[in-house]
Short mmCIF file of C-alpha atoms in Angstrom, two decimals:
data_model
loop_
_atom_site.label_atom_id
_atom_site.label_comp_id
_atom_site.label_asym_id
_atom_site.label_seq_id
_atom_site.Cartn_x
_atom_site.Cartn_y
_atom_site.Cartn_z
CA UNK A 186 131.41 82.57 172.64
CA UNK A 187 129.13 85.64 173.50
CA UNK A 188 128.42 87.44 170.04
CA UNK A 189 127.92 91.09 170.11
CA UNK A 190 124.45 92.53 169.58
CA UNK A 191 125.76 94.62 166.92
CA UNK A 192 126.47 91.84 164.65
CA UNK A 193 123.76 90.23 165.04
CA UNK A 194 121.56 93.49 164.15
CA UNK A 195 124.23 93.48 160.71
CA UNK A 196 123.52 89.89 160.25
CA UNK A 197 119.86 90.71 159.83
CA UNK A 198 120.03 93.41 158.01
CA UNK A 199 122.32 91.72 155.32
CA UNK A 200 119.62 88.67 155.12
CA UNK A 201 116.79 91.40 154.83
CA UNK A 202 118.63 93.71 151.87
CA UNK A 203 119.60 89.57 150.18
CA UNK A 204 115.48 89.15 150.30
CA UNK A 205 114.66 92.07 149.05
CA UNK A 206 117.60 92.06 146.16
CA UNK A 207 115.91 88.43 145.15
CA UNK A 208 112.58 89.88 145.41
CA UNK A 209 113.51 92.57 143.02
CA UNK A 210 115.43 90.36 140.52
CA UNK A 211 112.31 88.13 140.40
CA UNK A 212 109.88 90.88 139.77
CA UNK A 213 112.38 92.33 136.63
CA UNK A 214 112.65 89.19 135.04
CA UNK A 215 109.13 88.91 135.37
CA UNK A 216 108.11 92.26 133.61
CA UNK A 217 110.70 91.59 130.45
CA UNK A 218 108.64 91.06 127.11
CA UNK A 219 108.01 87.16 126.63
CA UNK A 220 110.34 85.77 123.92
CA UNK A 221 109.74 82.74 121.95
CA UNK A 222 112.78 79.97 122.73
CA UNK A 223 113.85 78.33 119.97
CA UNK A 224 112.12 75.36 120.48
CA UNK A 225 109.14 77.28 120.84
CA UNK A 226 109.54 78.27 117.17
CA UNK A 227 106.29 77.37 114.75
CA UNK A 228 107.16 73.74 112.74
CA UNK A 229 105.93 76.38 109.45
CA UNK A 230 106.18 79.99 109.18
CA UNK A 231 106.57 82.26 106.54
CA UNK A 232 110.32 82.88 105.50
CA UNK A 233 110.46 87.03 105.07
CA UNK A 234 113.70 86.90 102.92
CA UNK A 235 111.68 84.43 100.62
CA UNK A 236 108.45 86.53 100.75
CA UNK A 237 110.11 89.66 99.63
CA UNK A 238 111.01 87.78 96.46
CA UNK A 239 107.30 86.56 96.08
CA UNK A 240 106.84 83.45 97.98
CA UNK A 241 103.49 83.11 99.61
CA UNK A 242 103.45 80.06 101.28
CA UNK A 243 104.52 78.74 104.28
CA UNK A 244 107.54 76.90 104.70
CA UNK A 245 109.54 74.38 107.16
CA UNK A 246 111.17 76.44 110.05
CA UNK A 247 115.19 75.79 109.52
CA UNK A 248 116.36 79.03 111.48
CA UNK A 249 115.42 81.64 113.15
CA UNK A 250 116.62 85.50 114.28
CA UNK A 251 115.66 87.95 116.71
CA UNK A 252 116.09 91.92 115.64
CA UNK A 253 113.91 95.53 117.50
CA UNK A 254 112.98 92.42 120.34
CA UNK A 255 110.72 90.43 117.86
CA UNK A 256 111.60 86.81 116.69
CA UNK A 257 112.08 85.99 112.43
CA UNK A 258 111.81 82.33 111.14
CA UNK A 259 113.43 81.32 108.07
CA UNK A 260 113.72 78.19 105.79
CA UNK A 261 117.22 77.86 105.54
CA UNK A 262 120.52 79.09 107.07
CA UNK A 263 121.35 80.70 104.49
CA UNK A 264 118.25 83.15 104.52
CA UNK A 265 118.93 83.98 108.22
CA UNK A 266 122.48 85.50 107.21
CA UNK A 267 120.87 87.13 104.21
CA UNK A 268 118.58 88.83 106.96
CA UNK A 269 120.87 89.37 109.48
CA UNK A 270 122.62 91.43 107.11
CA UNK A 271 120.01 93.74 106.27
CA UNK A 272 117.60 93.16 108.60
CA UNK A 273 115.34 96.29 107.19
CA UNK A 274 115.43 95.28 104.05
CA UNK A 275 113.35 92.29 104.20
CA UNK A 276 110.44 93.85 107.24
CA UNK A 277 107.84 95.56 105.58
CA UNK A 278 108.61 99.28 105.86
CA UNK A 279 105.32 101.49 107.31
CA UNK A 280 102.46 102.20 104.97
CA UNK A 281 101.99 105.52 104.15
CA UNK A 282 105.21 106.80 103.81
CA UNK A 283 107.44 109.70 101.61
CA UNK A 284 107.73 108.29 97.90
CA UNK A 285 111.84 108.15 97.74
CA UNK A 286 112.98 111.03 94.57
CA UNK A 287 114.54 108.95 91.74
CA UNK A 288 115.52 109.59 88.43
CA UNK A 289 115.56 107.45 85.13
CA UNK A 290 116.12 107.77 81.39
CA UNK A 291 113.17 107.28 78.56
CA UNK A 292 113.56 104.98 75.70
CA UNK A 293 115.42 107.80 73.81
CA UNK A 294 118.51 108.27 76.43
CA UNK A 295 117.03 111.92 77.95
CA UNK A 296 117.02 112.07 82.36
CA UNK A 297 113.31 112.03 83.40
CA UNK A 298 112.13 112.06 87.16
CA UNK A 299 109.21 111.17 89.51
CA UNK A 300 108.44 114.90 89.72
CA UNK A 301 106.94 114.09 86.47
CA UNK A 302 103.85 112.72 87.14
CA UNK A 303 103.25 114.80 90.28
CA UNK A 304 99.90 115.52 90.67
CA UNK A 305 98.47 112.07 89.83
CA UNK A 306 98.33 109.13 91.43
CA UNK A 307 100.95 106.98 90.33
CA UNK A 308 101.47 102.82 89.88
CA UNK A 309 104.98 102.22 89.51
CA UNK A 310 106.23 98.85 88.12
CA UNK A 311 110.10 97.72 88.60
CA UNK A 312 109.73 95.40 85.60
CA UNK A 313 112.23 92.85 83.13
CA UNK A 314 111.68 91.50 79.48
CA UNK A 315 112.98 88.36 80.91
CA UNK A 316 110.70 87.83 83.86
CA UNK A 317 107.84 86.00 83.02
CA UNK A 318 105.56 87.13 85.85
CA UNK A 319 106.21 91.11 85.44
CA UNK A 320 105.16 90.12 81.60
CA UNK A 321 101.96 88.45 82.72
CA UNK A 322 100.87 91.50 84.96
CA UNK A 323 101.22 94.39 81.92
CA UNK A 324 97.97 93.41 79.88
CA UNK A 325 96.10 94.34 83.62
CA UNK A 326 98.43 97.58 83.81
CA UNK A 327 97.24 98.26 80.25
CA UNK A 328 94.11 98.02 80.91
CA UNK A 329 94.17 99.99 84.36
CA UNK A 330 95.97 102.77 82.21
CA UNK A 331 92.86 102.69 79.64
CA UNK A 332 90.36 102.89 82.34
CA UNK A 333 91.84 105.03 85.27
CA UNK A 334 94.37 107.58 82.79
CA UNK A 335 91.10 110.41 83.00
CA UNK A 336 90.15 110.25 86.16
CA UNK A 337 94.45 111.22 86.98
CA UNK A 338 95.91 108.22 87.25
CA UNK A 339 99.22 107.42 85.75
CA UNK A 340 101.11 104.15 85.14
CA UNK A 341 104.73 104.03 85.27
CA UNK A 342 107.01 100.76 84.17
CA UNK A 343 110.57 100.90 84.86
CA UNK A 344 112.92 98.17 83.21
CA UNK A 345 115.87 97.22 85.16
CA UNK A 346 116.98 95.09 81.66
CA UNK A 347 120.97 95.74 81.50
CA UNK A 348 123.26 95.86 78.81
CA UNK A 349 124.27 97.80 75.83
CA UNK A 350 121.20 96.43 73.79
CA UNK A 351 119.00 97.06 76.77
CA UNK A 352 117.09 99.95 74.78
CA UNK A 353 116.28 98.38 71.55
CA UNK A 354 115.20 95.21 73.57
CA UNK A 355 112.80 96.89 75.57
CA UNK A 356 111.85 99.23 72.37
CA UNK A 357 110.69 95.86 70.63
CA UNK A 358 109.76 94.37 73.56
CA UNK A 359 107.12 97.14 74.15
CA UNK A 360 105.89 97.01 70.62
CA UNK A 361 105.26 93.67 70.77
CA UNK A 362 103.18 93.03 74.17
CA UNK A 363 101.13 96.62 72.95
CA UNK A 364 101.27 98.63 76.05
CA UNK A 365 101.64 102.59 75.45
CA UNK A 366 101.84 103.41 79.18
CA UNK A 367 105.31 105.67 80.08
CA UNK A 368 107.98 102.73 79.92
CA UNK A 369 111.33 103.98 81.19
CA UNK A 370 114.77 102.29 81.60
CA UNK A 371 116.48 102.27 85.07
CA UNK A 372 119.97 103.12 83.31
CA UNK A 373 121.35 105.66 85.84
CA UNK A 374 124.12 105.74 88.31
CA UNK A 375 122.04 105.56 91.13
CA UNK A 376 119.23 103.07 89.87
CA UNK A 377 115.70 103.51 90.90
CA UNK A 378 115.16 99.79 92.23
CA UNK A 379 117.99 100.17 94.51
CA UNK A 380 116.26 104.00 96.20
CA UNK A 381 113.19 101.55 96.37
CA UNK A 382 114.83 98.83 98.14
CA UNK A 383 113.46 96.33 95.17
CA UNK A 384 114.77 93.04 95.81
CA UNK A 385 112.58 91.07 93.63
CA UNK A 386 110.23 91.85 90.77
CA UNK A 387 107.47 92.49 89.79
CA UNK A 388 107.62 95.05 92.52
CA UNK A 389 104.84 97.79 92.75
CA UNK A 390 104.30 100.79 94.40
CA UNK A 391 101.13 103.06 94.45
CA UNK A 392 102.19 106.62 95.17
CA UNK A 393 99.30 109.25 95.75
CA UNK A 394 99.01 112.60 95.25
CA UNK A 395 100.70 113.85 98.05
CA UNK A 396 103.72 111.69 96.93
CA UNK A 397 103.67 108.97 99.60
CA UNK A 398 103.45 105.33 99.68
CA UNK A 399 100.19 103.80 99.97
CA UNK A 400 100.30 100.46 98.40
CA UNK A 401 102.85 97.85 97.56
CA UNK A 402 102.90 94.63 95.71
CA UNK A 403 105.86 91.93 95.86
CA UNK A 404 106.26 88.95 93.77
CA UNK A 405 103.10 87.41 92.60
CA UNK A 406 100.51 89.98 92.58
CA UNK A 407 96.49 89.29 92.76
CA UNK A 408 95.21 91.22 89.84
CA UNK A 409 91.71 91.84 91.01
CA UNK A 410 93.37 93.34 94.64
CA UNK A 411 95.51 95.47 92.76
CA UNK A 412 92.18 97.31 90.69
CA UNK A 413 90.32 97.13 94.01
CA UNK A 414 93.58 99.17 96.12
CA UNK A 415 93.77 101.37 92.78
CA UNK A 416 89.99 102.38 92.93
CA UNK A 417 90.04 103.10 96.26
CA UNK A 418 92.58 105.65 96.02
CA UNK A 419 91.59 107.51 92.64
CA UNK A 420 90.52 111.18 93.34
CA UNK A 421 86.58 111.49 93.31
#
């Protein structure tokens, strides 16, 4: 059978445009970012739901997640759908940024706010009577209060204690450990840990005088590196 030019001059076009479609598929694939497979995943890594509640070592990859393109590993299951639920809440947010408003009550039941202390550079410490490592760290806050409080720095503890007693046990609390740096309780509707996204303590935040972020500390907290971040940011 005699085949008509015309088809034949169809036939090679289709094979051409099929080249070139392949061609461009390869070079697509090609330019995506890499992404780790799973079993490319590290044998240790760093859990970031763990870290946020002060873990600082590595642990055995069990899981891992993928959120914004870039790959999470996590030491259980359970972790990952912590994550995956919040995802934001457990990435470290940018440093500097806007120092959230907030509002608390003092130790005698009157509304007091961040506005405050503005002017001054500002630690603030999301703090419990009951946890053990927020009561280690507030002999070095003392002490940063004594040295710093002249040269406009300001230290601010916030107890997230709860219950009805929660006033007189941080009153006695406070007297006993002798700190006289502001001590506030975070006993309104909208609590002050939650606006900071606190999911562990002790949980600090250095705010300067501009009111933004500059500094933050999770979980167990190097006392030396928290003087050296403070003296670098103390007006001259």
């Amino acid at each position: 059978m005699v085949r008509h030019r015309g088809h034949l001059s169809i036939r090679r076009n289709l094979r051409r445009y099929l080249v070139y479609g392949i061609l461009l598929f390869i070079a697509t694939i090609l330019a995506l970012p890499a992404t780790p497979r799973a079993d490319q995943a590290p044998k240790k890594a760093l859990c970031p739901v763990c870290a946020i509640r002060g873990e600082t070592e590595e642990e055995k990859v069990k899981a891992r997640a993928e959120h914004d393109g870039n790959a999470y590993y996590f030491c259980s299951k359970s972790c990952r759908e912590e994550f995956e639920a919040d995802p934001i809440a457990f990435i470290p947010p940018p440093l500097p940024r806007g120092a959230p408003a907030f509002s608390v009550e003092t130790l005698d039941g009157e509304p007091v706010d961040l506005s405050t202390h503005y002017g001054k550079l500002i630690v603030l410490d999301f703090w419990a009577t009951w946890c053990k490592p927020c009561v280690d760290l507030m002999p070095s806050l003392q002490g940063i209060h004594e040295r710093y409080a002249d040269r406009g720095l300001v230290v601010v503890g916030i107890s997230i204690d709860e219950g009805k007693d929660r006033i007189k046990k941080i009153r006695k609390f406070v007297e006993r450990v002798g700190v006289d740096y502001s001590i506030y309780s975070d006993a309104r509707p909208i609590p002050a840990w939650h606006t900071f996204k606190v999911k562990a303590i002790p949980a600090l935040f250095l705010i300067d005088r501009d009111r933004q972020i500059v500094a933050q500390w999770l979980g167990t907290i190097d006392h030396q590196s928290l003087e050296s971040v403070i003296q670098a940011h103390l007006p001259p």
